[in-house]
mmCIF file of C-alpha atoms in Angstrom:
data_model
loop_
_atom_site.group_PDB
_atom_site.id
_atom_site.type_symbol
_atom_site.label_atom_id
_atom_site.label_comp_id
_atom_site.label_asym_id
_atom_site.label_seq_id
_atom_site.Cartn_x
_atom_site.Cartn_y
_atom_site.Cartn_z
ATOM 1 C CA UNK A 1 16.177 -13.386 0.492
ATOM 2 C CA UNK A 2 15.314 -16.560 -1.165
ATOM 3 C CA UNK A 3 11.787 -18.327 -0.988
ATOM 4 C CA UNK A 4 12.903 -20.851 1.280
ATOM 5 C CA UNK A 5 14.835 -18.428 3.763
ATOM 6 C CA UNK A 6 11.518 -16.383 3.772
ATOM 7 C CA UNK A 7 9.148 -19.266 4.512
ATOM 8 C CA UNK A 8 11.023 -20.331 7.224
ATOM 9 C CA UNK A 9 11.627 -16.946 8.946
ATOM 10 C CA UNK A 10 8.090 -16.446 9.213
ATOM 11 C CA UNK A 11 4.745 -18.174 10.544
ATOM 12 C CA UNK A 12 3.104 -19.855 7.328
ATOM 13 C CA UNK A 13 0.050 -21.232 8.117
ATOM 14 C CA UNK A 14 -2.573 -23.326 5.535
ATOM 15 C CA UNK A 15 -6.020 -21.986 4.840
ATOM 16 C CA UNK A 16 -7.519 -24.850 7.193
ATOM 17 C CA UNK A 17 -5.766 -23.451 10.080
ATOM 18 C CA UNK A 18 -6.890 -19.812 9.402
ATOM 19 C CA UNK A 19 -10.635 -20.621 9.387
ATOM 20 C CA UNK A 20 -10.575 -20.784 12.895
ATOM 21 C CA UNK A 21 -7.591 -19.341 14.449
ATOM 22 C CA UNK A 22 -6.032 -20.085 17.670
ATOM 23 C CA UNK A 23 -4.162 -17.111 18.297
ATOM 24 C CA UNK A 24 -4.035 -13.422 17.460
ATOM 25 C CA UNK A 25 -0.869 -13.020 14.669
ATOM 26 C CA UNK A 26 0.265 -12.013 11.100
ATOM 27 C CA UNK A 27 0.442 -15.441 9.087
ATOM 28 C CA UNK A 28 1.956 -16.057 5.446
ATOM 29 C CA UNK A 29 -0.268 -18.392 3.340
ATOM 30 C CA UNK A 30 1.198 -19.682 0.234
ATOM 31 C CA UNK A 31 -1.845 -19.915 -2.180
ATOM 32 C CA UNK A 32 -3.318 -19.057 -5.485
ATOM 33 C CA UNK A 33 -5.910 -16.480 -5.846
ATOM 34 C CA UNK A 34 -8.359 -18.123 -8.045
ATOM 35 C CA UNK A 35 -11.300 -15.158 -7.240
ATOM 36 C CA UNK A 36 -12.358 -11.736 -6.752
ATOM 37 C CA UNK A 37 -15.776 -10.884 -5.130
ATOM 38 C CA UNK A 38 -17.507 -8.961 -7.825
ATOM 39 C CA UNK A 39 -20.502 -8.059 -5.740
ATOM 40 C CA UNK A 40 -18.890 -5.608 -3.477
ATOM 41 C CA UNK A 41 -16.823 -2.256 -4.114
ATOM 42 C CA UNK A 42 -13.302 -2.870 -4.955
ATOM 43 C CA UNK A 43 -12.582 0.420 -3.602
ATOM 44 C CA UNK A 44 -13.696 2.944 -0.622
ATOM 45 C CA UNK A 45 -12.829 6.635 -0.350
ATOM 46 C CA UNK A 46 -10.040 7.070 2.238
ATOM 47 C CA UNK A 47 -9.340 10.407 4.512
ATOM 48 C CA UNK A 48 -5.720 11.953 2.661
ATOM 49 C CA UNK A 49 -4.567 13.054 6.090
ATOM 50 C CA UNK A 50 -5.139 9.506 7.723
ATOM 51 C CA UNK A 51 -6.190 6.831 4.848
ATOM 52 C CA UNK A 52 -8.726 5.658 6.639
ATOM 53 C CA UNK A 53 -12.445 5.215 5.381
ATOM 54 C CA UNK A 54 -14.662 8.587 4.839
ATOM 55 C CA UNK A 55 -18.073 9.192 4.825
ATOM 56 C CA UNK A 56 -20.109 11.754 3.032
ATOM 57 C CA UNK A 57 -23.050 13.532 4.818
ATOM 58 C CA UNK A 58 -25.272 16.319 3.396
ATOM 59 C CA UNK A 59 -24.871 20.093 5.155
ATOM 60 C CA UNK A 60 -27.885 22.428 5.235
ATOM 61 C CA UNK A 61 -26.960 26.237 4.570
ATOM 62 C CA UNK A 62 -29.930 27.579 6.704
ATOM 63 C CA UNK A 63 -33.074 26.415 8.347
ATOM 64 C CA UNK A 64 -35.165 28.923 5.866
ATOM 65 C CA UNK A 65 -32.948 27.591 2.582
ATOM 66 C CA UNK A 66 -33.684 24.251 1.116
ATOM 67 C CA UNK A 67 -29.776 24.125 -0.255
ATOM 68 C CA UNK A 68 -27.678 21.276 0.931
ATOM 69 C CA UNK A 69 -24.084 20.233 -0.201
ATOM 70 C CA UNK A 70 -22.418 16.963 0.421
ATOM 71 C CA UNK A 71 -19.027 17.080 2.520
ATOM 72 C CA UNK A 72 -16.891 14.367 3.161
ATOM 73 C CA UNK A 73 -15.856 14.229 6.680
ATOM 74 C CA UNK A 74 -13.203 11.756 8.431
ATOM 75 C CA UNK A 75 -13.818 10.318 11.931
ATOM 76 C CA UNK A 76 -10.943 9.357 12.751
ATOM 77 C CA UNK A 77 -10.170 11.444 16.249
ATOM 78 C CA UNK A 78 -6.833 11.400 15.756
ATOM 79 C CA UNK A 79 -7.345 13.096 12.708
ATOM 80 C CA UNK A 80 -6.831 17.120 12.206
ATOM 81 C CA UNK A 81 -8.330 17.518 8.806
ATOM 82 C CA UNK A 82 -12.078 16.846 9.547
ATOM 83 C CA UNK A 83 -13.258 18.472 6.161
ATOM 84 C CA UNK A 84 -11.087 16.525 3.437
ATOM 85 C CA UNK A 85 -10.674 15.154 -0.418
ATOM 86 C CA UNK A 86 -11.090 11.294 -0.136
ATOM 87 C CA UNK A 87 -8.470 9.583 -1.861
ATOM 88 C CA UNK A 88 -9.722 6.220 -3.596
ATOM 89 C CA UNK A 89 -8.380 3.483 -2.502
ATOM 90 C CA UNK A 90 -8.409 -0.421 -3.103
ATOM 91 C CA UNK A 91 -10.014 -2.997 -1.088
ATOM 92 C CA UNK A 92 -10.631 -6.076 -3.034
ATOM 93 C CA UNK A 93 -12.318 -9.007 -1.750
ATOM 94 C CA UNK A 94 -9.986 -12.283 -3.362
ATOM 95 C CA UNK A 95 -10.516 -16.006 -2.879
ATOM 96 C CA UNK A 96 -7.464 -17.880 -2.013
ATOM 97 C CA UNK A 97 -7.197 -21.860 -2.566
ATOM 98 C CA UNK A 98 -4.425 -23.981 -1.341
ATOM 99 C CA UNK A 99 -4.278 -27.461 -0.714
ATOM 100 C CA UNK A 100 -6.249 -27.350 2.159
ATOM 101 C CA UNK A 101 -9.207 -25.324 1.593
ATOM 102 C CA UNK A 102 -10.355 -21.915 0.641
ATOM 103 C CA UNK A 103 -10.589 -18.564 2.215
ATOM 104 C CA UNK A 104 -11.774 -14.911 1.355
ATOM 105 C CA UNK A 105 -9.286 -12.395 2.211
ATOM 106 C CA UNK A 106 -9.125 -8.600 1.970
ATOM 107 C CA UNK A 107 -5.925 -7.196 -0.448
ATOM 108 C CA UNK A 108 -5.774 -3.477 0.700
ATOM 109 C CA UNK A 109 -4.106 -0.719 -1.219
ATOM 110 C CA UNK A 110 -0.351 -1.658 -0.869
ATOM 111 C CA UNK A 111 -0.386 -5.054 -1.692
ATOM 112 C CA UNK A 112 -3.254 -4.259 -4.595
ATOM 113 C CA UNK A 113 -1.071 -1.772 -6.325
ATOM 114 C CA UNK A 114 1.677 -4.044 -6.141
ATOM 115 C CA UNK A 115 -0.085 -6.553 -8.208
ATOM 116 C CA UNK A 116 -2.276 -3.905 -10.552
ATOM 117 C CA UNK A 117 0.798 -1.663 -10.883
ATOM 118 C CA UNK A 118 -2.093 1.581 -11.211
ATOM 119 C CA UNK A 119 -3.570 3.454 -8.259
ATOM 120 C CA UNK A 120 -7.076 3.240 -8.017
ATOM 121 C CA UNK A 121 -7.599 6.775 -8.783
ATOM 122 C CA UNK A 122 -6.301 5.706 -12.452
ATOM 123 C CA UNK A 123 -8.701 2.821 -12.829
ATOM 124 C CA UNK A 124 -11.546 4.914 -11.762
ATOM 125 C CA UNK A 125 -10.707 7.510 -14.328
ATOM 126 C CA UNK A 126 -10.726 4.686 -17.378
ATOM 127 C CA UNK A 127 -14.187 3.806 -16.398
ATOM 128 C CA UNK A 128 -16.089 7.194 -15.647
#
């Protein structure tokens, strides 16, 4: 499928027209990323039964024991595995210009690896 055939069979919209929708709907915007948010976590630990986002909360062994131990549990209800390993996974805050204005956006995992071509898990290994 060519650009043109692609823009066409879908709803592009401009930034402009995103910053205060109308309607519920997926829209294509054809823009440059020109940022990232570096104050925020480009990443979040996901569930690896349901990808979505895990927290950690501390478990006390006994009333009488002062021993704790940090588990990662998913609250997802649909989810079976409530004691998991989180998974990294992107979630990177980008700035998109086009012609008519700016917006920040969130790129999620499949659409971040596309781009990175490395999992997250990799990226956090270089830097630790």
């Amino acid at each position: 499928m060519n650009m043109m055939t692609f823009l066409t069979n879908h709803n592009v919209k401009n930034v402009v027209d995103l910053l205060e929708p109308q309607e519920v709907g997926k829209y294509i915007i054809v823009g440059t990323i020109y940022g990232i948010r570096q104050d925020i976590d480009w990443y979040y630990d996901a569930c690896s039964n349901c990808g979505r986002k895990v927290e950690p909360r501390n478990v006390f062994s006994g009333p009488d024991s002062g021993d704790a131990s940090v588990v990662v549990e998913c609250y997802n209800p649909k989810c079976k595995n409530k004691e998991i390993s989180p998974v990294p996974r992107y979630k990177i805050r980008i700035r998109v210009l086009d012609d008519s204005g700016t917006i920040t956006l969130t790129m999620f995992d499949r659409d971040a690896y596309k781009l990175v071509k490395k999992r997250a898990s990799d990226l956090i290994e270089k830097i630790k």
